[in-house]
Coordinates of C-alpha atoms and ligand atoms in Angstrom, one line a residue:
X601 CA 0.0 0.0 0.0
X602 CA 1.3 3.6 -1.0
X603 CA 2.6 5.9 1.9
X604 CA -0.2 6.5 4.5
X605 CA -0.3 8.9 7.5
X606 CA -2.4 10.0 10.7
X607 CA -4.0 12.9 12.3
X608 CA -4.8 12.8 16.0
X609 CA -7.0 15.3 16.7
X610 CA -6.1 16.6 20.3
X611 CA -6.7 20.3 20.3
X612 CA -10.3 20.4 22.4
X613 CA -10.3 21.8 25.9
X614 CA -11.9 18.7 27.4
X615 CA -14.0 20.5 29.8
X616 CA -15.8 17.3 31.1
X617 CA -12.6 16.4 32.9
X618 CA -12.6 19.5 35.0
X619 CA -9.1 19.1 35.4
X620 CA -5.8 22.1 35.1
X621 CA -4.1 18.8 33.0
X622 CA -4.9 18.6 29.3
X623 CA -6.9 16.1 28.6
X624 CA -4.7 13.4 26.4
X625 CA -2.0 13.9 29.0
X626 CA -4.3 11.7 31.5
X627 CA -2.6 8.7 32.2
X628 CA -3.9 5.3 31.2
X629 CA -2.4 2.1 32.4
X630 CA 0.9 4.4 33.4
X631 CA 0.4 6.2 30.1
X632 CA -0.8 9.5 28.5
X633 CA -3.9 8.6 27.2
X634 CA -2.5 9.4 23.7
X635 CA 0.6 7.4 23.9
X636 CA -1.7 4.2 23.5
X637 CA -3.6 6.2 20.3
X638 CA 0.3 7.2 18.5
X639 CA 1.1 3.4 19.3
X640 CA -1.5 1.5 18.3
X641 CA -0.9 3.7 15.4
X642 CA 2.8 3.1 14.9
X643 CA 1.7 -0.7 15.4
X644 CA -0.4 -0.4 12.5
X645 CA 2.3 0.2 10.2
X646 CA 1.1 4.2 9.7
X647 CA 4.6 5.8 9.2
X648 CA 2.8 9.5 9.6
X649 CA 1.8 10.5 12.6
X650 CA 0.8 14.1 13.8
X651 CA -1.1 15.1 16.6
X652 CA -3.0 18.1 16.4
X653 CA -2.6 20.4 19.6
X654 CA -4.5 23.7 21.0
X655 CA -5.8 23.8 24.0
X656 CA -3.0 23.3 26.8
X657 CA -0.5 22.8 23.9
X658 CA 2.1 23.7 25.3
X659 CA 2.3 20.6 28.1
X660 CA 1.7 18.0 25.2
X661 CA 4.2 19.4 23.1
X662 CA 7.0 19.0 25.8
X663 CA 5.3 15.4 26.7
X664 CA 5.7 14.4 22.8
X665 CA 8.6 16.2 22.1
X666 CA 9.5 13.8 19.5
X667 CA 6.0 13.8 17.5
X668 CA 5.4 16.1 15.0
X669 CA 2.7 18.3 16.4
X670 CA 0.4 21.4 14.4
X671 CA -1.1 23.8 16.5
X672 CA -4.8 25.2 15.7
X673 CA -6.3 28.2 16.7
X674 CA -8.3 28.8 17.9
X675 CA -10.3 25.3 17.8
X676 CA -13.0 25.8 15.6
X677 CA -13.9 22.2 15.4
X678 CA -12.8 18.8 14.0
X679 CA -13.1 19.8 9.9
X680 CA -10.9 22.6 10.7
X681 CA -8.4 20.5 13.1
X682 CA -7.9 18.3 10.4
X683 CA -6.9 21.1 7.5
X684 CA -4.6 22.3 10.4
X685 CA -3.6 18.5 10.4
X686 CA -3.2 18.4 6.4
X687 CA -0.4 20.9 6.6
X688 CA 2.3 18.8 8.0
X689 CA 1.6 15.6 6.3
X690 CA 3.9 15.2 3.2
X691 CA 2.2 15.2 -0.2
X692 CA 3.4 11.7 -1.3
X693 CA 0.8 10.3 1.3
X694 CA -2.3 8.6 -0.4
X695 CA -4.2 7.8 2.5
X696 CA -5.1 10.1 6.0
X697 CA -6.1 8.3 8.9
X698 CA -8.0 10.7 11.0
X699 CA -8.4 9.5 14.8
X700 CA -9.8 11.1 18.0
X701 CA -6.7 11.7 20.8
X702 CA -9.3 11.0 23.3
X703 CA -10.3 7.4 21.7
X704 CA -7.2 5.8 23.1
X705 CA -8.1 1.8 23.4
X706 CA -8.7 1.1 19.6
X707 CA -6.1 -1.6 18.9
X708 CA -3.8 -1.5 15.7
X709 CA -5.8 -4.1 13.7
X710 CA -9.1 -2.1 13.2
X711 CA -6.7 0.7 11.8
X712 CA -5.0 -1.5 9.4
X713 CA -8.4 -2.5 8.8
X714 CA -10.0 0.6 7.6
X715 CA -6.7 1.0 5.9
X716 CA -7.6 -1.6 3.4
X717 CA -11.3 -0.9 3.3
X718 CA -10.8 2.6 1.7
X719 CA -7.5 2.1 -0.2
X720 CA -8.4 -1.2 -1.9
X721 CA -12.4 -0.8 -1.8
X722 CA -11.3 2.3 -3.4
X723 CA -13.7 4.1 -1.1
X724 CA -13.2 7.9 -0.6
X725 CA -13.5 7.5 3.0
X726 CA -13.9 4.2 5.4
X727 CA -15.3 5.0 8.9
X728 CA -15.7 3.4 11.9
X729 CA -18.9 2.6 13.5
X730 CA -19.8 0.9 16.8
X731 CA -23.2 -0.2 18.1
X732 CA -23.3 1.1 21.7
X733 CA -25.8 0.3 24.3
X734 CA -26.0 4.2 24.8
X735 CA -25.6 6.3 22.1
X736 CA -26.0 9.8 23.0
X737 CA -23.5 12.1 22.8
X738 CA -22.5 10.6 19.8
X739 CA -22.9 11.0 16.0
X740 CA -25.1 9.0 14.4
X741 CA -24.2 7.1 11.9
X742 CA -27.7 7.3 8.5
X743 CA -28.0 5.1 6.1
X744 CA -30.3 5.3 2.8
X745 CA -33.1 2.4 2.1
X746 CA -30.2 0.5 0.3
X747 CA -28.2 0.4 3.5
X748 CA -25.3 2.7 2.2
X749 CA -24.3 5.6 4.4
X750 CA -25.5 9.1 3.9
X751 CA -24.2 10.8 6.6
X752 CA -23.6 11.4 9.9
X753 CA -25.4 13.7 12.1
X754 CA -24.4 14.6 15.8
X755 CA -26.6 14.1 18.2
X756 CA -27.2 17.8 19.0
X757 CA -28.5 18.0 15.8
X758 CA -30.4 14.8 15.5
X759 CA -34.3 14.3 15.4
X760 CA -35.9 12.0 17.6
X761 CA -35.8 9.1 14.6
X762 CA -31.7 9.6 14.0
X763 CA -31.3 9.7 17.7
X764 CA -33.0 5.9 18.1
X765 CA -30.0 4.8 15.6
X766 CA -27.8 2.9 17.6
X767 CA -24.9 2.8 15.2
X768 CA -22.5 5.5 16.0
X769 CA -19.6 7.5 14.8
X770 CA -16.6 5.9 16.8
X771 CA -14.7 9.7 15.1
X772 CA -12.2 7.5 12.9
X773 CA -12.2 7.7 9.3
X774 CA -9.5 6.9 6.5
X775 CA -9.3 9.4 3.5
X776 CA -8.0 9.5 0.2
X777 CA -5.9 12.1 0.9
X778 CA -6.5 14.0 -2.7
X779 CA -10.0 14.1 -2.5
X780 CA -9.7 15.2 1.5
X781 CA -7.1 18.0 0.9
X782 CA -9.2 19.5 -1.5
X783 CA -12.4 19.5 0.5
X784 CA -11.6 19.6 3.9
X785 CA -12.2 24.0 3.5
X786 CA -15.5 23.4 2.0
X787 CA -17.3 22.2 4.8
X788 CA -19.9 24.6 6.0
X789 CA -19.9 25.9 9.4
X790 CA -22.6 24.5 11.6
X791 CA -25.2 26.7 13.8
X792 CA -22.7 26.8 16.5
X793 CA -20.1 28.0 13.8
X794 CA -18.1 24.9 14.7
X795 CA -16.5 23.0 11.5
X796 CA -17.8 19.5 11.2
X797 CA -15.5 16.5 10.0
X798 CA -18.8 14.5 9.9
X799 CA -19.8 16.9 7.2
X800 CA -17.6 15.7 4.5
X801 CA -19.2 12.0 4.7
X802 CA -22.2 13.5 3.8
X803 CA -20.6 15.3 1.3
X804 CA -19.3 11.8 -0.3
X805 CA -21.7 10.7 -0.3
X806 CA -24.4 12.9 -1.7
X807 CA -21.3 13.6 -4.5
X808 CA -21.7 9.6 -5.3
X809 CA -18.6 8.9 -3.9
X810 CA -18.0 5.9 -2.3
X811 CA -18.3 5.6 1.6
X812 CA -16.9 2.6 3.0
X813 CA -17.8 1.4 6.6
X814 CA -16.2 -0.4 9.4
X815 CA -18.2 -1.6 12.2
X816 CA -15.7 -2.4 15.5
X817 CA -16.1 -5.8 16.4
X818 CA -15.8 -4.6 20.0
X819 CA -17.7 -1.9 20.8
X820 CA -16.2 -1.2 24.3
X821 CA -12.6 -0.3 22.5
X822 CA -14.2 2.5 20.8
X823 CA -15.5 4.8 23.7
X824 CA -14.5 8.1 23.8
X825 CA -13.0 9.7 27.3
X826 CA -15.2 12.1 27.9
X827 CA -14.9 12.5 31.9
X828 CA -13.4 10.8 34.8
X829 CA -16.2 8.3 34.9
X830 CA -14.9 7.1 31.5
X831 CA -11.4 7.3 32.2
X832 CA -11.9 4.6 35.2
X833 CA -14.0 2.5 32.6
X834 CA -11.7 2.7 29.9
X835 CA -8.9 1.8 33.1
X836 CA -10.5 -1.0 34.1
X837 CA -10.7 -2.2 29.9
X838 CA -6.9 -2.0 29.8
X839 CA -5.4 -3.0 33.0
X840 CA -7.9 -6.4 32.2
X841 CA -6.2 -6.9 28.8
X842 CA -2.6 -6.6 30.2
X843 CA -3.3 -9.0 32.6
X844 CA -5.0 -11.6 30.2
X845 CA -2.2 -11.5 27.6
X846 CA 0.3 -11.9 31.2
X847 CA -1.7 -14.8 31.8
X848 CA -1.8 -16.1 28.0
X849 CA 2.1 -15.6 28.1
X850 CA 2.5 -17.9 31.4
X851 CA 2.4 -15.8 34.6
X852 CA 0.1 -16.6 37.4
X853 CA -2.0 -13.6 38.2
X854 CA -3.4 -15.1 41.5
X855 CA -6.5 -12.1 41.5
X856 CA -6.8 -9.8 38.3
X857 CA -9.1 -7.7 40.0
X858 CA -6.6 -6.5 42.6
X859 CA -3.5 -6.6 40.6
X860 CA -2.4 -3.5 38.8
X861 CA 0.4 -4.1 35.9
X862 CA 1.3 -1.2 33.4
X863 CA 1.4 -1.3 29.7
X864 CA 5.7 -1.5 29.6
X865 CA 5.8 -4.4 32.1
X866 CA 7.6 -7.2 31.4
X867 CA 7.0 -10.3 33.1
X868 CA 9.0 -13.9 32.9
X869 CA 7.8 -17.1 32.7
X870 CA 6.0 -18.6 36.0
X871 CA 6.3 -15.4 38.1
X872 CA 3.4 -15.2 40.3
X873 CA 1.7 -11.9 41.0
X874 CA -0.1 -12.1 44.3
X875 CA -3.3 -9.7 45.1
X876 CA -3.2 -6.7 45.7
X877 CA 0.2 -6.2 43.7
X878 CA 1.0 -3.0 41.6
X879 CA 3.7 -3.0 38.5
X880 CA 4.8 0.3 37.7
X881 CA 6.2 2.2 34.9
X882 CA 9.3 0.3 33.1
X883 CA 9.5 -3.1 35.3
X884 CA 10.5 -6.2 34.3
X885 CA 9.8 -8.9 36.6
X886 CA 12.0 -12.2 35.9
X887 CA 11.2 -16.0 35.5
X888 CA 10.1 -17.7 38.7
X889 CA 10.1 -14.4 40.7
X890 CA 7.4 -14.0 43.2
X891 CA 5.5 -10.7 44.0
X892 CA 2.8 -9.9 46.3
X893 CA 0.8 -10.0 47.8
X894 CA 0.3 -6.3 48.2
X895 CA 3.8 -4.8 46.7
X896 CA 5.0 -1.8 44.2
X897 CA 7.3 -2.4 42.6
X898 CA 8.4 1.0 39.7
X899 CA 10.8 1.5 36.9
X900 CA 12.5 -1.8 38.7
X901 CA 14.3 -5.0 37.6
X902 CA 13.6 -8.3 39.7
X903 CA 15.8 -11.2 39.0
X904 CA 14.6 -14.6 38.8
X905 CA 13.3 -16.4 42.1
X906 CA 13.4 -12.9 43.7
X907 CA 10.7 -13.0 46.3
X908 CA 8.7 -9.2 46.6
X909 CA 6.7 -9.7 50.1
X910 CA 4.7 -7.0 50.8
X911 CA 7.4 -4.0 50.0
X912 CA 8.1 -0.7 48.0
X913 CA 11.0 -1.1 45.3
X914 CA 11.2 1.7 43.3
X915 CA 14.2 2.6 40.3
X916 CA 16.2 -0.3 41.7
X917 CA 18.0 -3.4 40.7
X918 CA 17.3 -6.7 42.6
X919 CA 19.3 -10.0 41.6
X920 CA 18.2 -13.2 41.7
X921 CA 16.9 -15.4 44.8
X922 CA 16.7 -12.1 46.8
X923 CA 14.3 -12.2 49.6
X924 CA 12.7 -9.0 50.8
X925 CA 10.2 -8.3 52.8
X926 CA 7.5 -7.7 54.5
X927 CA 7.5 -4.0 55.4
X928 CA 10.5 -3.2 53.6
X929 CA 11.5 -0.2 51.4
X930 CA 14.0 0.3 48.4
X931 CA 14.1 4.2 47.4
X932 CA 15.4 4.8 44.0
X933 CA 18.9 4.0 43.5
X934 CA 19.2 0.3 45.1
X935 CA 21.3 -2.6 43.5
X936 CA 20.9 -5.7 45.8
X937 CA 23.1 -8.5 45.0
X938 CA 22.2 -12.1 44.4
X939 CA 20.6 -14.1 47.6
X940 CA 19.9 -10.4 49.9
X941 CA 17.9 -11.1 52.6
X942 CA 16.1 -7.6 53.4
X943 CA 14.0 -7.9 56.6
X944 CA 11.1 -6.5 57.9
X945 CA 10.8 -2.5 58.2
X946 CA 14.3 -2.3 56.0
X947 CA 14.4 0.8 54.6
X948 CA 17.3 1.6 51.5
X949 CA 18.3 4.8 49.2
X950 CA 20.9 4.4 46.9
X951 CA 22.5 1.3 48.2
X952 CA 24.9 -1.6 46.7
X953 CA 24.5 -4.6 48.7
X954 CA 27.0 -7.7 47.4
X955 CA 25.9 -11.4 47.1
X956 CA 24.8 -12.6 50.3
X957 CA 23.9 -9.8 52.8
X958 CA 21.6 -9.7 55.4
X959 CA 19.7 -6.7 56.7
X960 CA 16.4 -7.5 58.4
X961 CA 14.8 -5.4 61.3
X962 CA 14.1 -1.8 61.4
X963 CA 17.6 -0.5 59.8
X964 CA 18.4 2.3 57.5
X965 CA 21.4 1.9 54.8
X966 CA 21.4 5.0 52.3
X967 CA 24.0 6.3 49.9
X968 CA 26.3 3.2 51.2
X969 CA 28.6 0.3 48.9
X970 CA 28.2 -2.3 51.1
X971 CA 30.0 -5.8 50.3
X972 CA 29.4 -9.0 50.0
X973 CA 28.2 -11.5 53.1
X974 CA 28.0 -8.4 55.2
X975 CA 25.1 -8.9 58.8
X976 CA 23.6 -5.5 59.6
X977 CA 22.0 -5.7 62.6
X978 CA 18.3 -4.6 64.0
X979 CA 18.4 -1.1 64.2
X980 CA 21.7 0.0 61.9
X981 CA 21.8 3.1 60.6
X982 CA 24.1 5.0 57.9
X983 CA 23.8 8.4 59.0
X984 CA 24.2 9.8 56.1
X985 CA 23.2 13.3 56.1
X986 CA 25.2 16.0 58.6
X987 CA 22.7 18.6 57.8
X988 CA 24.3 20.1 54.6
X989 CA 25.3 17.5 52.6
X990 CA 25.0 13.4 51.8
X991 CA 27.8 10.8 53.0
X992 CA 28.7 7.6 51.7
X993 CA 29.3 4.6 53.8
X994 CA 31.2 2.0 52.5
X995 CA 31.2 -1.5 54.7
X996 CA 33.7 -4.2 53.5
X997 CA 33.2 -8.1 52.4
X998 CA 32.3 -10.0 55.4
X999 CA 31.4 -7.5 57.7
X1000 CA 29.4 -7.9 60.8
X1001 CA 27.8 -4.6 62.1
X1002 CA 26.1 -5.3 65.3
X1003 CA 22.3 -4.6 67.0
X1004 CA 21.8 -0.8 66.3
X1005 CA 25.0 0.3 65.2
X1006 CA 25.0 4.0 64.1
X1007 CA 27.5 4.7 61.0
X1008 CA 28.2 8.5 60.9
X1009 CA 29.4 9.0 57.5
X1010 CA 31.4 9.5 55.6
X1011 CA 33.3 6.1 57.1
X1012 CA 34.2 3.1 55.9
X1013 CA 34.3 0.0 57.9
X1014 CA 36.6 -2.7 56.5
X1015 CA 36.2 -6.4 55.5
X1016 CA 35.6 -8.4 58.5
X1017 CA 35.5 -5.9 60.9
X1018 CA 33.0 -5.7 63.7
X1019 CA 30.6 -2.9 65.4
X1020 CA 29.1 -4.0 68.6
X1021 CA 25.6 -3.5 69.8
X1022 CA 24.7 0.4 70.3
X1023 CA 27.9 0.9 68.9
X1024 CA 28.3 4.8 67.5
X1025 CA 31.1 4.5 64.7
X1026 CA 32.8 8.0 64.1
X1027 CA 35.6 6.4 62.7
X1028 CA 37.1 4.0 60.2
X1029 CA 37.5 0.5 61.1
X1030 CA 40.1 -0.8 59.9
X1031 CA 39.7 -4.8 58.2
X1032 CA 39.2 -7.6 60.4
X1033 CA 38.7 -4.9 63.8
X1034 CA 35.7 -4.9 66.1
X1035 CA 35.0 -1.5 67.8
X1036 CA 32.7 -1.3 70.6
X1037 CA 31.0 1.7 72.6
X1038 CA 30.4 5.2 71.6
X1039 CA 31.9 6.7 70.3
X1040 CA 33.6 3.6 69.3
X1041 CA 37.1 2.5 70.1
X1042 CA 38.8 -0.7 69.1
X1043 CA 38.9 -3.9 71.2
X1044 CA 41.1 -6.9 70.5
X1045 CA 38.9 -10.1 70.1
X1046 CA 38.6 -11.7 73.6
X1047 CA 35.8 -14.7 73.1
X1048 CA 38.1 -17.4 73.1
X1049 CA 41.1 -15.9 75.4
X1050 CA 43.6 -18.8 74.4
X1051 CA 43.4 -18.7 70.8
X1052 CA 42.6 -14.8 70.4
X1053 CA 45.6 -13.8 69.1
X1054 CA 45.8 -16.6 66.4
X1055 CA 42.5 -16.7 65.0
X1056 CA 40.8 -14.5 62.1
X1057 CA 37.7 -13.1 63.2
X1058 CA 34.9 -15.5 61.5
X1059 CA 32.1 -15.0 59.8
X1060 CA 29.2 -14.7 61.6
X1061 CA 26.9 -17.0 60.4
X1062 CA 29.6 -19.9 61.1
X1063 CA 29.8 -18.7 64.5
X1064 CA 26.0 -18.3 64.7
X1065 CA 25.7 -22.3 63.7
X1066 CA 27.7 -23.5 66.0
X1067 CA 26.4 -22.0 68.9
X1068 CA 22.8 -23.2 68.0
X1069 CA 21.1 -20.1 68.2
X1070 CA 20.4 -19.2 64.8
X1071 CA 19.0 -22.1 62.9
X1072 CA 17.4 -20.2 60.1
X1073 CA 20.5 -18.5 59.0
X1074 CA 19.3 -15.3 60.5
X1075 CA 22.3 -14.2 62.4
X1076 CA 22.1 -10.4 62.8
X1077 CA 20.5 -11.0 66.7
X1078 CA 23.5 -9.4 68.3
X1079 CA 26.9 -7.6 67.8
X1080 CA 30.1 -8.8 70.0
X1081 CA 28.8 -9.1 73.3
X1082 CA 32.0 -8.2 75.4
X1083 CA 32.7 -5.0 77.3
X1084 CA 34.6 -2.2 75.6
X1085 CA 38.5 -2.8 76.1
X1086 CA 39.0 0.8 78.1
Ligands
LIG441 C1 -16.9 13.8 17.8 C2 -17.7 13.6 16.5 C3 -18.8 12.6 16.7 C4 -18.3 11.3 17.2 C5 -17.4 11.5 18.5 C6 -16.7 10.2 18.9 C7 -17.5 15.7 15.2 C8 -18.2 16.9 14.8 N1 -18.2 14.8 16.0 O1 -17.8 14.3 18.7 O2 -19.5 12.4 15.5 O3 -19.4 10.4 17.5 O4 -16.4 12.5 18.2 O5 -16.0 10.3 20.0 O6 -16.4 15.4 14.7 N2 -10.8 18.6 18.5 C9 -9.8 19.4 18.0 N3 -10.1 20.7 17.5 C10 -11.3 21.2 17.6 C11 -12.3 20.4 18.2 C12 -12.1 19.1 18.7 O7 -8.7 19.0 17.9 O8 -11.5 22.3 17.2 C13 -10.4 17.3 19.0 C14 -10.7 17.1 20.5 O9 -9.5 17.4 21.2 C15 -11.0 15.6 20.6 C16 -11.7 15.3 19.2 O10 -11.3 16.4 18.4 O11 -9.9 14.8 20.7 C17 -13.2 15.2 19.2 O12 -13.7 16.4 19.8 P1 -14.9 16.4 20.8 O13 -15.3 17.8 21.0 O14 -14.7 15.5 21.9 O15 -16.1 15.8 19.8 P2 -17.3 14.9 20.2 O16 -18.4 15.8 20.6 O17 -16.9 13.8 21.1
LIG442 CA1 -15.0 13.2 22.4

């Protein structure tokens, strides 16, 4: 098929919203409304797209900077949108797709659809018609005795017999593009001195031109936003699709209903998305992870087996066979290494965790590189901030930093060094030293007096086994328990 193009009318105040943010600028399954219309476009193979803008232009051109835009003004209705339209559509292009900006769910088939119905019925113009349950507000969509349209009249204008026609202008249309740049200024202007689009069908028409017509196989993709009320409808349409082709594509989606998954999610194979779950902006979940029930999770990468319990990730980076959760935080910024335990109440801002770390209970690492195998304890915190400025902590392989520990930072604690419980670290600590008290000072290790001096410090979770205290690998119950060496 020769070159083709779209106009997306989006220049109306849309005053049924009652809302300060332009109307296509509404989000829809994380979205503007009129990313879904320019995509389902692109989808359809239509390499022209513009969008028409007016009313609150300026905020849509700066969210599409990228899309050629026209402005009109001032909006004197869709026929004149759409010669405003004309003007940036190159002249090679044989066939205009005209669509609404605020008809966002109509998927890419039904515009390659009415596509082929003008170009190779050789139709002036194909338009799509729905048959709604409720069909006011609408334009009605009149056909002669022999079935064949005539025209379309809006339903302002309509008498009581057109307004019983339950066939409706869904406000998409393919043109020649010819015959639609040279009639597009013709159309008369209406009592209300708006220009009609639906006048030129009628003006095929009653020319003896050939009017082609698509009727949507599902009605409910063609509704129009209009208000709020819609919006939620249309909503509730989309997020139910994205979790169906989820499903179709082998994730368990344990409720639909209560599970909220935008349009860029990515989802592996035999996740499972437990109620009350919301995925955000540009996740992508991996195979096998499991999330829910009742987590966020935005513009975030989970690794496979990765278990989401209840918890807030947000712009972060989780490996695989993390656990976190419940109660826990990531703020933007986190990259947790492979098999992270992050407890209950764990809060983290831009944070590097290495392979095998364990923070559970009530504890606060932010702007930190910690390493790998590292126990922070109930209650740690990185005190990051001195009241002008942010400070990194950096807290070496191995680690052990004891029952709540505070970290002033900037300080770094070295590879198997130690803080003991309440400890208040002003200092570095060297590798392999434990430091006690507060402010802290260094101790030798005096558990075992007889082998003290020989001996490495161990890890913790060896000397967690053997004591029998800690069966579930959950060693971060205590620091060093002996008195400061002063
Ligand atoms: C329009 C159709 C109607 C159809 C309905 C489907 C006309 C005259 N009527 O009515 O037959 O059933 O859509 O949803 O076309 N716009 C501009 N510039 C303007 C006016 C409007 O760009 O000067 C844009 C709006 O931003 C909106 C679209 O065109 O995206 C439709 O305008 P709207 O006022 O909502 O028309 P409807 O009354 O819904
Ligand atoms: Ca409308």
């Amino acid at each position: 098929m020769q070159a083709s193009a779209a106009i997306v009318l989006a220049a109306g105040q849309g005053t049924r919203m009652r809302s300060r943010v332009p109307k296509v600028l509404h989000p829809l399954a994380g979205r503007p409304m009129l990313t879904h219309v320019l995509e389902s476009l692109a989808a359809a193979g239509i390499e022209h797209r513009v969008v028409v803008t007016g009313s609150g232009a300026d905020a849509v051109e700066a969210a599409f900077g990228d899309v050629p835009t026209v402005r009109q003004e001032p909006q004197l209705g869709t026929a004149d949108a759409v010669r405003c339209g004309l003007r940036r559509i190159p002249s090679g292009v044989r066939h205009v797709v005209v669509t609404m900006g605020d008809v966002p769910l109509l998927p890419a088939d039904l515009f390659r659809h009415l596509l082929r119905q003008q170009a190779e019925g050789e139709a002036t113009v194909a338009l799509l018609s729905a048959r709604v349950p409720d069909p006011s507000g609408y334009g009605r969509v009149v056909r002669d005795a022999a079935g064949s349209v005539s025209a379309i009249v809006e339903d302002r204008d309509a008498d009581d017999a057109t307004r019983g026609v339950d066939e409706v202008n869904v406000g998409t249309y393919c043109f020649e593009a010819a015959w639609l740049r040279a009639n597009v200024g013709s159309v008369p202007a209406s009592p209300s001195g708006e220009y009609y689009l639906t006048d030129l069908v009628a003006q095929a028409a009653g020319g003896g031109r050939r009017v082609a017509v698509v009727e949507a196989p599902q009605p409910e993709l063609t509704t129009g936003i209009n208000d709020r009320v819609a919006l939620a409808a249309a909503e509730r349409l989309l997020r139910a699709q994205i979790s169906e082709r989820h499903m179709r594509a082998g994730v368990t989606i344990v409720d639909p209903a209560t599970t909220w998954i935008d349009a860029g999610v990515e989802i592996g194979q035999d996740a499972r998305i437990e109620p009350g779950t919301v995925l955000s902006g540009a996740t992508v979940i991996a195979q096998d992870a499991v999330i829910g029930p009742n987590a966020q999770v935005r513009d975030s990468r989970i690794g496979p087996r990765t278990v989401v319990w209840s918890s807030v990730v947000e712009e972060s980076e989780i490996a695989e066979d993390v656990h976190i959760g419940p109660y826990s935080h990531l703020r933007p910024g986190c990259r947790i290494g492979p098999r992270c335990r992050i407890g209950n109440y764990a809060e983290l801002k831009q944070a590097t965790l290495g392979a095998g770390t364990q923070q559970h209970h009530f504890s606060y690492v932010g702007d930190a590189e910690v390493g790998e195998d590292v126990n922070i304890g109930a209650g740690a915190v990185t005190a990051n901030f001195d009241g002008e400025r942010k400070n990194v902590t950096l807290i070496g392989d191995g680690a052990f930093i004891g029952v709540d520990t505070m970290l002033r930072a900037p300080i770094t604690i070295g590879p198997g060094a130690r803080t003991g419980a309440g400890a208040v670290v002003t200092r570095d600590v060297p590798p392999g030293k434990t430091v006690v008290g507060m402010p802290a000072r260094p101790i030798e290790a005096r558990r075992r007096p007889r082998d003290a001096e020989a001996a490495p410090p161990e890890p913790p979770q060896d000397r967690a086994e053997r004591a029998g205290s800690v069966p579930d690998r959950n060693p971060q119950q205590g620091g060093p328990a002996e008195p400061p060496d002063v």
